[in-house]
Amino acid sequence: MNGDNKMVLKVESRSCNEGLARIAVAAFTTQLNPTLEEVADIKTAVSEAITNCIVHAYQRETDMITIECRRHQRELTVLVQDKGKGIEDVEQAMQPLFTTKPEQDRSGMGFAFMEAFMDEVLVESKLGEGTTVTMKKTIGRQKDVFE
Amino acid sequence: MEDRIKKRGNQLIVYVPKELDHHFAEQITPQVDRELEKGLIKQLVFDFSETSFMDSSGIGMVMGRKRILSYSKGTVVAIHVNDRVLKIMQLSGIYKHIEISQEPVWNYRMR
């Protein structure tokens, strides 16, 4: 028993599924015995990634978003994948406050929040093919201090 | 959704739910804007008493309303903000543009 585990969830790109997706990932994470703060961090990051799929990748058309969670020892990996329009310039998209949709109240903080709340964020994208965001976070780092 | 908004003189109060994400922002924004467009609202109050979750869509919603109100010199206030929501507001820089209160009791009199 090494505690490895995996979950794959597919949801339609509807905004009502944002809450569902982040709660499912939070529930998966409970096996790692996270703090409330860590759960809140993961929920925020997942919410940002899913919202990007709905608002940008699929431009509000309904299609599928795949969310994959993996646990290896104390590390949680969350993949959020769409088959949408793709990002032209990933580096620019990840700049804080950069947004292609300011008129739609987009703050341009999505990727900045993912990076702030997760240990590692990797964005792979191809125009016309889709985007995969891979986020990693080691759970229980703070506990080391007391061990 | 309608009971999430209350008018009080020239104040408009929005009772933010438990989770403020893109889904809620999209539903409430047109209703808030309809009131703001009448030009009588001088202060928009977001009451976060119930709220434990907010993401960048919440930031976008608040900043967008602040922009509309700034044309008529109106103000935006976020009240009963818990530590988590405060952290998100600080990280986004929004705290420079709106008043944020963590006071358990907030005096609705205009300031």
PDB file of C-alpha atoms in Angstrom:
ATOM      1  CA  MET A   1       0.000   0.000   0.000  1.00  0.00           C
ATOM      2  CA  ASN A   2       1.673   3.156  -1.170  1.00  0.00           C
ATOM      3  CA  GLY A   3      -1.484   5.226  -1.215  1.00  0.00           C
ATOM      4  CA  ASP A   4      -1.413   5.773  -4.976  1.00  0.00           C
ATOM      5  CA  ASN A   5      -4.799   6.589  -6.432  1.00  0.00           C
ATOM      6  CA  LYS A   6      -6.423   8.061  -9.509  1.00  0.00           C
ATOM      7  CA  MET A   7      -9.729   9.651 -10.484  1.00  0.00           C
ATOM      8  CA  VAL A   8     -10.999  10.769 -13.883  1.00  0.00           C
ATOM      9  CA  LEU A   9     -14.017  13.018 -14.147  1.00  0.00           C
ATOM     10  CA  LYS A  10     -15.627  14.312 -17.322  1.00  0.00           C
ATOM     11  CA  VAL A  11     -18.071  17.188 -17.208  1.00  0.00           C
ATOM     12  CA  GLU A  12     -19.785  19.366 -19.775  1.00  0.00           C
ATOM     13  CA  SER A  13     -18.441  22.909 -20.032  1.00  0.00           C
ATOM     14  CA  ARG A  14     -21.324  24.501 -18.153  1.00  0.00           C
ATOM     15  CA  SER A  15     -20.695  26.979 -15.368  1.00  0.00           C
ATOM     16  CA  CYS A  16     -22.872  24.923 -12.985  1.00  0.00           C
ATOM     17  CA  ASN A  17     -20.174  22.215 -13.160  1.00  0.00           C
ATOM     18  CA  GLU A  18     -17.462  24.509 -11.740  1.00  0.00           C
ATOM     19  CA  GLY A  19     -18.655  23.860  -8.205  1.00  0.00           C
ATOM     20  CA  LEU A  20     -19.042  20.144  -8.871  1.00  0.00           C
ATOM     21  CA  ALA A  21     -15.505  19.805 -10.254  1.00  0.00           C
ATOM     22  CA  ARG A  22     -13.765  21.620  -7.414  1.00  0.00           C
ATOM     23  CA  ILE A  23     -15.720  19.709  -4.757  1.00  0.00           C
ATOM     24  CA  ALA A  24     -14.866  16.374  -6.435  1.00  0.00           C
ATOM     25  CA  VAL A  25     -11.161  17.269  -6.488  1.00  0.00           C
ATOM     26  CA  ALA A  26     -11.352  18.471  -2.871  1.00  0.00           C
ATOM     27  CA  ALA A  27     -12.975  15.168  -1.883  1.00  0.00           C
ATOM     28  CA  PHE A  28     -10.235  13.195  -3.683  1.00  0.00           C
ATOM     29  CA  THR A  29      -7.636  15.256  -1.811  1.00  0.00           C
ATOM     30  CA  THR A  30      -9.057  14.362   1.615  1.00  0.00           C
ATOM     31  CA  GLN A  31      -7.232  10.995   1.352  1.00  0.00           C
ATOM     32  CA  LEU A  32      -4.019  12.982   1.800  1.00  0.00           C
ATOM     33  CA  ASN A  33      -5.314  14.488   5.035  1.00  0.00           C
ATOM     34  CA  PRO A  34      -4.900  18.113   3.912  1.00  0.00           C
ATOM     35  CA  THR A  35      -5.394  21.214   6.034  1.00  0.00           C
ATOM     36  CA  LEU A  36      -8.419  23.428   5.358  1.00  0.00           C
ATOM     37  CA  GLU A  37      -6.040  25.957   3.837  1.00  0.00           C
ATOM     38  CA  GLU A  38      -4.655  23.372   1.400  1.00  0.00           C
ATOM     39  CA  VAL A  39      -8.175  22.309   0.386  1.00  0.00           C
ATOM     40  CA  ALA A  40      -9.132  25.951  -0.207  1.00  0.00           C
ATOM     41  CA  ASP A  41      -5.990  26.466  -2.332  1.00  0.00           C
ATOM     42  CA  ILE A  42      -6.777  23.431  -4.500  1.00  0.00           C
ATOM     43  CA  LYS A  43     -10.434  24.424  -4.904  1.00  0.00           C
ATOM     44  CA  THR A  44      -9.439  27.895  -6.086  1.00  0.00           C
ATOM     45  CA  ALA A  45      -6.876  26.566  -8.571  1.00  0.00           C
ATOM     46  CA  VAL A  46      -9.310  23.990 -10.021  1.00  0.00           C
ATOM     47  CA  SER A  47     -12.035  26.610 -10.298  1.00  0.00           C
ATOM     48  CA  GLU A  48      -9.701  28.870 -12.295  1.00  0.00           C
ATOM     49  CA  ALA A  49      -8.726  26.091 -14.710  1.00  0.00           C
ATOM     50  CA  ILE A  50     -12.331  24.976 -15.305  1.00  0.00           C
ATOM     51  CA  THR A  51     -13.535  28.557 -15.789  1.00  0.00           C
ATOM     52  CA  ASN A  52     -10.815  29.036 -18.437  1.00  0.00           C
ATOM     53  CA  CYS A  53     -12.144  26.004 -20.343  1.00  0.00           C
ATOM     54  CA  ILE A  54     -15.697  27.350 -20.292  1.00  0.00           C
ATOM     55  CA  VAL A  55     -14.994  31.012 -21.023  1.00  0.00           C
ATOM     56  CA  HIS A  56     -11.974  30.782 -23.320  1.00  0.00           C
ATOM     57  CA  ALA A  57     -11.419  27.287 -24.725  1.00  0.00           C
ATOM     58  CA  TYR A  58     -15.015  26.541 -25.654  1.00  0.00           C
ATOM     59  CA  GLN A  59     -16.244  30.168 -25.816  1.00  0.00           C
ATOM     60  CA  ARG A  60     -19.410  29.086 -24.039  1.00  0.00           C
ATOM     61  CA  GLU A  61     -20.168  26.250 -26.457  1.00  0.00           C
ATOM     62  CA  THR A  62     -20.929  23.003 -24.662  1.00  0.00           C
ATOM     63  CA  ASP A  63     -18.213  20.377 -24.909  1.00  0.00           C
ATOM     64  CA  MET A  64     -16.373  18.078 -22.546  1.00  0.00           C
ATOM     65  CA  ILE A  65     -13.772  18.965 -19.913  1.00  0.00           C
ATOM     66  CA  THR A  66     -11.650  16.155 -18.459  1.00  0.00           C
ATOM     67  CA  ILE A  67     -10.369  16.460 -14.920  1.00  0.00           C
ATOM     68  CA  GLU A  68      -7.848  13.896 -13.803  1.00  0.00           C
ATOM     69  CA  CYS A  69      -6.506  13.620 -10.253  1.00  0.00           C
ATOM     70  CA  ARG A  70      -3.556  11.484  -9.286  1.00  0.00           C
ATOM     71  CA  ARG A  71      -2.047  10.858  -5.934  1.00  0.00           C
ATOM     72  CA  HIS A  72       1.477   9.632  -5.557  1.00  0.00           C
ATOM     73  CA  GLN A  73       2.653   9.514  -1.961  1.00  0.00           C
ATOM     74  CA  ARG A  74       1.969  13.039  -0.697  1.00  0.00           C
ATOM     75  CA  GLU A  75       1.843  14.688  -4.076  1.00  0.00           C
ATOM     76  CA  LEU A  76      -1.442  15.563  -5.744  1.00  0.00           C
ATOM     77  CA  THR A  77      -1.505  16.107  -9.513  1.00  0.00           C
ATOM     78  CA  VAL A  78      -4.565  17.647 -11.144  1.00  0.00           C
ATOM     79  CA  LEU A  79      -4.955  17.735 -14.920  1.00  0.00           C
ATOM     80  CA  VAL A  80      -7.625  19.885 -16.516  1.00  0.00           C
ATOM     81  CA  GLN A  81      -7.982  19.211 -20.215  1.00  0.00           C
ATOM     82  CA  ASP A  82     -10.125  20.665 -22.986  1.00  0.00           C
ATOM     83  CA  LYS A  83     -10.314  20.113 -26.749  1.00  0.00           C
ATOM     84  CA  GLY A  84     -11.089  23.767 -27.404  1.00  0.00           C
ATOM     85  CA  LYS A  85      -9.505  26.591 -29.354  1.00  0.00           C
ATOM     86  CA  GLY A  86      -6.082  26.547 -27.673  1.00  0.00           C
ATOM     87  CA  ILE A  87      -3.891  29.406 -26.497  1.00  0.00           C
ATOM     88  CA  GLU A  88      -1.830  31.335 -29.028  1.00  0.00           C
ATOM     89  CA  ASP A  89       0.805  32.618 -26.616  1.00  0.00           C
ATOM     90  CA  VAL A  90       0.900  30.682 -23.341  1.00  0.00           C
ATOM     91  CA  GLU A  91       3.525  32.909 -21.747  1.00  0.00           C
ATOM     92  CA  GLN A  92       1.440  36.019 -22.404  1.00  0.00           C
ATOM     93  CA  ALA A  93      -1.757  34.292 -21.211  1.00  0.00           C
ATOM     94  CA  MET A  94      -0.069  33.497 -17.903  1.00  0.00           C
ATOM     95  CA  GLN A  95       0.918  37.119 -17.204  1.00  0.00           C
ATOM     96  CA  PRO A  96      -1.094  38.501 -14.278  1.00  0.00           C
ATOM     97  CA  LEU A  97      -3.886  40.844 -15.433  1.00  0.00           C
ATOM     98  CA  PHE A  98      -3.590  39.753 -19.079  1.00  0.00           C
ATOM     99  CA  THR A  99      -6.987  38.876 -20.519  1.00  0.00           C
ATOM    100  CA  THR A 100      -8.503  38.621 -23.971  1.00  0.00           C
ATOM    101  CA  LYS A 101     -11.953  39.343 -22.561  1.00  0.00           C
ATOM    102  CA  PRO A 102     -11.869  42.457 -20.347  1.00  0.00           C
ATOM    103  CA  GLU A 103     -15.421  43.348 -21.432  1.00  0.00           C
ATOM    104  CA  GLN A 104     -16.668  40.129 -19.839  1.00  0.00           C
ATOM    105  CA  ASP A 105     -15.326  41.050 -16.390  1.00  0.00           C
ATOM    106  CA  ARG A 106     -12.413  38.645 -16.693  1.00  0.00           C
ATOM    107  CA  SER A 107      -9.783  39.763 -14.194  1.00  0.00           C
ATOM    108  CA  GLY A 108      -6.770  38.188 -15.902  1.00  0.00           C
ATOM    109  CA  MET A 109      -5.805  36.554 -12.620  1.00  0.00           C
ATOM    110  CA  GLY A 110      -6.693  32.929 -13.411  1.00  0.00           C
ATOM    111  CA  PHE A 111      -3.218  31.534 -14.092  1.00  0.00           C
ATOM    112  CA  ALA A 112      -1.696  33.798 -11.415  1.00  0.00           C
ATOM    113  CA  PHE A 113      -4.048  32.232  -8.842  1.00  0.00           C
ATOM    114  CA  MET A 114      -3.224  28.702 -10.035  1.00  0.00           C
ATOM    115  CA  GLU A 115       0.483  29.481  -9.652  1.00  0.00           C
ATOM    116  CA  ALA A 116      -0.036  31.132  -6.263  1.00  0.00           C
ATOM    117  CA  PHE A 117      -1.955  28.209  -4.797  1.00  0.00           C
ATOM    118  CA  MET A 118      -0.221  25.193  -6.344  1.00  0.00           C
ATOM    119  CA  ASP A 119       3.459  24.214  -6.252  1.00  0.00           C
ATOM    120  CA  GLU A 120       3.754  23.713  -9.996  1.00  0.00           C
ATOM    121  CA  VAL A 121       1.625  24.707 -12.995  1.00  0.00           C
ATOM    122  CA  LEU A 122       2.344  23.467 -16.511  1.00  0.00           C
ATOM    123  CA  VAL A 123       0.310  24.649 -19.499  1.00  0.00           C
ATOM    124  CA  GLU A 124       0.455  22.814 -22.803  1.00  0.00           C
ATOM    125  CA  SER A 125      -1.621  24.150 -25.648  1.00  0.00           C
ATOM    126  CA  LYS A 126      -2.061  23.750 -29.387  1.00  0.00           C
ATOM    127  CA  LEU A 127      -4.177  26.098 -31.468  1.00  0.00           C
ATOM    128  CA  GLY A 128      -7.350  24.379 -32.589  1.00  0.00           C
ATOM    129  CA  GLU A 129      -6.595  21.261 -30.564  1.00  0.00           C
ATOM    130  CA  GLY A 130      -6.933  22.245 -26.943  1.00  0.00           C
ATOM    131  CA  THR A 131      -5.168  22.924 -23.697  1.00  0.00           C
ATOM    132  CA  THR A 132      -3.973  20.791 -20.805  1.00  0.00           C
ATOM    133  CA  VAL A 133      -3.173  22.394 -17.474  1.00  0.00           C
ATOM    134  CA  THR A 134      -1.190  20.192 -15.081  1.00  0.00           C
ATOM    135  CA  MET A 135      -0.992  21.343 -11.478  1.00  0.00           C
ATOM    136  CA  LYS A 136       0.935  19.726  -8.646  1.00  0.00           C
ATOM    137  CA  LYS A 137       0.844  20.256  -4.936  1.00  0.00           C
ATOM    138  CA  THR A 138       2.532  18.373  -2.120  1.00  0.00           C
ATOM    139  CA  ILE A 139       0.137  18.015   0.779  1.00  0.00           C
ATOM    140  CA  GLY A 140       1.229  18.210   4.382  1.00  0.00           C
ATOM    141  CA  ARG A 141       4.492  20.026   3.890  1.00  0.00           C
ATOM    142  CA  GLN A 142       3.892  22.101   7.025  1.00  0.00           C
ATOM    143  CA  LYS A 143       3.655  18.946   9.150  1.00  0.00           C
ATOM    144  CA  ASP A 144       7.340  18.167   8.508  1.00  0.00           C
ATOM    145  CA  VAL A 145       8.307  20.864  10.951  1.00  0.00           C
ATOM    146  CA  PHE A 146       6.830  18.905  13.810  1.00  0.00           C
ATOM    147  CA  GLU A 147       7.865  15.407  12.772  1.00  0.00           C
TER     148      GLU A 147
ATOM    149  CA  MET B   1     -31.496  35.079  -7.080  1.00  0.00           C
ATOM    150  CA  GLU B   2     -33.559  38.244  -6.706  1.00  0.00           C
ATOM    151  CA  ASP B   3     -33.426  38.148  -2.911  1.00  0.00           C
ATOM    152  CA  ARG B   4     -29.622  38.407  -3.174  1.00  0.00           C
ATOM    153  CA  ILE B   5     -30.023  42.127  -4.003  1.00  0.00           C
ATOM    154  CA  LYS B   6     -31.490  44.805  -1.765  1.00  0.00           C
ATOM    155  CA  LYS B   7     -31.840  48.530  -2.324  1.00  0.00           C
ATOM    156  CA  ARG B   8     -31.474  50.847   0.635  1.00  0.00           C
ATOM    157  CA  GLY B   9     -31.773  54.487  -0.420  1.00  0.00           C
ATOM    158  CA  ASN B  10     -28.858  55.100  -2.748  1.00  0.00           C
ATOM    159  CA  GLN B  11     -27.094  51.975  -1.556  1.00  0.00           C
ATOM    160  CA  LEU B  12     -27.334  48.640  -3.293  1.00  0.00           C
ATOM    161  CA  ILE B  13     -26.488  45.597  -1.203  1.00  0.00           C
ATOM    162  CA  VAL B  14     -25.506  42.280  -2.783  1.00  0.00           C
ATOM    163  CA  TYR B  15     -25.646  39.250  -0.492  1.00  0.00           C
ATOM    164  CA  VAL B  16     -22.892  37.044  -1.867  1.00  0.00           C
ATOM    165  CA  PRO B  17     -23.593  33.269  -1.508  1.00  0.00           C
ATOM    166  CA  LYS B  18     -21.370  30.588   0.016  1.00  0.00           C
ATOM    167  CA  GLU B  19     -19.305  30.236  -3.150  1.00  0.00           C
ATOM    168  CA  LEU B  20     -18.583  33.174  -5.435  1.00  0.00           C
ATOM    169  CA  ASP B  21     -17.403  31.839  -8.779  1.00  0.00           C
ATOM    170  CA  HIS B  22     -17.995  32.458 -12.491  1.00  0.00           C
ATOM    171  CA  HIS B  23     -21.355  30.666 -12.240  1.00  0.00           C
ATOM    172  CA  PHE B  24     -22.811  33.021  -9.628  1.00  0.00           C
ATOM    173  CA  ALA B  25     -21.092  36.141 -11.021  1.00  0.00           C
ATOM    174  CA  GLU B  26     -22.712  35.557 -14.393  1.00  0.00           C
ATOM    175  CA  GLN B  27     -26.174  35.294 -12.878  1.00  0.00           C
ATOM    176  CA  ILE B  28     -26.036  38.272 -10.548  1.00  0.00           C
ATOM    177  CA  THR B  29     -24.114  40.771 -12.702  1.00  0.00           C
ATOM    178  CA  PRO B  30     -26.925  41.656 -15.167  1.00  0.00           C
ATOM    179  CA  GLN B  31     -29.280  42.347 -12.257  1.00  0.00           C
ATOM    180  CA  VAL B  32     -26.769  44.555 -10.438  1.00  0.00           C
ATOM    181  CA  ASP B  33     -25.928  46.424 -13.646  1.00  0.00           C
ATOM    182  CA  ARG B  34     -29.608  47.082 -14.345  1.00  0.00           C
ATOM    183  CA  GLU B  35     -29.775  48.951 -11.023  1.00  0.00           C
ATOM    184  CA  LEU B  36     -26.458  50.744 -11.517  1.00  0.00           C
ATOM    185  CA  GLU B  37     -27.482  51.937 -14.986  1.00  0.00           C
ATOM    186  CA  LYS B  38     -30.333  53.929 -13.468  1.00  0.00           C
ATOM    187  CA  GLY B  39     -27.619  56.183 -12.033  1.00  0.00           C
ATOM    188  CA  LEU B  40     -29.093  56.513  -8.543  1.00  0.00           C
ATOM    189  CA  ILE B  41     -26.806  54.140  -6.678  1.00  0.00           C
ATOM    190  CA  LYS B  42     -23.882  55.833  -4.920  1.00  0.00           C
ATOM    191  CA  GLN B  43     -22.565  52.872  -2.999  1.00  0.00           C
ATOM    192  CA  LEU B  44     -22.486  49.199  -3.812  1.00  0.00           C
ATOM    193  CA  VAL B  45     -22.062  46.916  -0.806  1.00  0.00           C
ATOM    194  CA  PHE B  46     -21.007  43.287  -1.216  1.00  0.00           C
ATOM    195  CA  ASP B  47     -21.925  41.402   1.944  1.00  0.00           C
ATOM    196  CA  PHE B  48     -19.645  38.357   2.266  1.00  0.00           C
ATOM    197  CA  SER B  49     -21.133  37.045   5.567  1.00  0.00           C
ATOM    198  CA  GLU B  50     -21.993  33.661   4.037  1.00  0.00           C
ATOM    199  CA  THR B  51     -19.008  33.404   1.716  1.00  0.00           C
ATOM    200  CA  SER B  52     -16.186  30.921   2.215  1.00  0.00           C
ATOM    201  CA  PHE B  53     -15.040  30.575  -1.395  1.00  0.00           C
ATOM    202  CA  MET B  54     -14.124  33.115  -4.058  1.00  0.00           C
ATOM    203  CA  ASP B  55     -12.010  32.878  -7.208  1.00  0.00           C
ATOM    204  CA  SER B  56     -10.788  35.365  -9.814  1.00  0.00           C
ATOM    205  CA  SER B  57     -14.252  35.541 -11.399  1.00  0.00           C
ATOM    206  CA  GLY B  58     -15.392  37.177  -8.158  1.00  0.00           C
ATOM    207  CA  ILE B  59     -12.564  39.679  -8.468  1.00  0.00           C
ATOM    208  CA  GLY B  60     -13.618  40.407 -12.049  1.00  0.00           C
ATOM    209  CA  MET B  61     -17.222  40.945 -10.985  1.00  0.00           C
ATOM    210  CA  VAL B  62     -16.325  43.370  -8.176  1.00  0.00           C
ATOM    211  CA  MET B  63     -13.810  45.317 -10.307  1.00  0.00           C
ATOM    212  CA  GLY B  64     -16.254  45.574 -13.216  1.00  0.00           C
ATOM    213  CA  ARG B  65     -18.910  47.119 -10.959  1.00  0.00           C
ATOM    214  CA  LYS B  66     -16.315  49.453  -9.429  1.00  0.00           C
ATOM    215  CA  ARG B  67     -15.493  50.671 -12.941  1.00  0.00           C
ATOM    216  CA  ILE B  68     -19.147  51.419 -13.686  1.00  0.00           C
ATOM    217  CA  LEU B  69     -19.632  53.251 -10.385  1.00  0.00           C
ATOM    218  CA  SER B  70     -16.456  55.287 -10.711  1.00  0.00           C
ATOM    219  CA  TYR B  71     -18.043  57.245 -13.591  1.00  0.00           C
ATOM    220  CA  SER B  72     -20.564  58.651 -11.109  1.00  0.00           C
ATOM    221  CA  LYS B  73     -18.027  58.865  -8.252  1.00  0.00           C
ATOM    222  CA  GLY B  74     -19.742  55.976  -6.498  1.00  0.00           C
ATOM    223  CA  THR B  75     -17.937  53.582  -4.169  1.00  0.00           C
ATOM    224  CA  VAL B  76     -17.744  49.833  -3.630  1.00  0.00           C
ATOM    225  CA  VAL B  77     -17.426  48.205  -0.215  1.00  0.00           C
ATOM    226  CA  ALA B  78     -16.864  44.556   0.703  1.00  0.00           C
ATOM    227  CA  ILE B  79     -18.071  43.733   4.213  1.00  0.00           C
ATOM    228  CA  HIS B  80     -17.899  40.735   6.567  1.00  0.00           C
ATOM    229  CA  VAL B  81     -14.983  39.383   4.599  1.00  0.00           C
ATOM    230  CA  ASN B  82     -13.402  36.238   6.081  1.00  0.00           C
ATOM    231  CA  ASP B  83      -9.656  35.536   6.041  1.00  0.00           C
ATOM    232  CA  ARG B  84      -9.751  33.356   2.937  1.00  0.00           C
ATOM    233  CA  VAL B  85     -11.679  35.921   0.872  1.00  0.00           C
ATOM    234  CA  LEU B  86      -9.395  38.654   2.206  1.00  0.00           C
ATOM    235  CA  LYS B  87      -6.357  36.672   1.018  1.00  0.00           C
ATOM    236  CA  ILE B  88      -7.819  36.437  -2.502  1.00  0.00           C
ATOM    237  CA  MET B  89      -8.560  40.169  -2.468  1.00  0.00           C
ATOM    238  CA  GLN B  90      -5.038  41.006  -1.333  1.00  0.00           C
ATOM    239  CA  LEU B  91      -3.436  38.710  -3.891  1.00  0.00           C
ATOM    240  CA  SER B  92      -5.408  40.300  -6.722  1.00  0.00           C
ATOM    241  CA  GLY B  93      -4.637  43.885  -5.697  1.00  0.00           C
ATOM    242  CA  ILE B  94      -8.350  44.726  -5.553  1.00  0.00           C
ATOM    243  CA  TYR B  95      -7.931  46.039  -1.985  1.00  0.00           C
ATOM    244  CA  LYS B  96      -6.368  49.188  -3.458  1.00  0.00           C
ATOM    245  CA  HIS B  97      -9.606  50.045  -5.256  1.00  0.00           C
ATOM    246  CA  ILE B  98     -12.360  49.187  -2.815  1.00  0.00           C
ATOM    247  CA  GLU B  99     -12.990  49.438   0.911  1.00  0.00           C
ATOM    248  CA  ILE B 100     -12.782  46.097   2.700  1.00  0.00           C
ATOM    249  CA  SER B 101     -14.194  45.549   6.178  1.00  0.00           C
ATOM    250  CA  GLN B 102     -13.744  42.567   8.467  1.00  0.00           C
ATOM    251  CA  GLU B 103     -15.740  44.221  11.253  1.00  0.00           C
ATOM    252  CA  PRO B 104     -18.451  41.934  12.641  1.00  0.00           C
ATOM    253  CA  VAL B 105     -20.875  44.855  12.625  1.00  0.00           C
ATOM    254  CA  TRP B 106     -20.862  47.250   9.734  1.00  0.00           C
ATOM    255  CA  ASN B 107     -22.589  50.606   9.848  1.00  0.00           C
ATOM    256  CA  TYR B 108     -24.569  50.945   6.651  1.00  0.00           C
ATOM    257  CA  ARG B 109     -24.605  54.726   6.943  1.00  0.00           C
ATOM    258  CA  MET B 110     -22.823  56.140   3.905  1.00  0.00           C
ATOM    259  CA  ARG B 111     -19.294  57.236   4.507  1.00  0.00           C
TER     260      ARG B 111
END
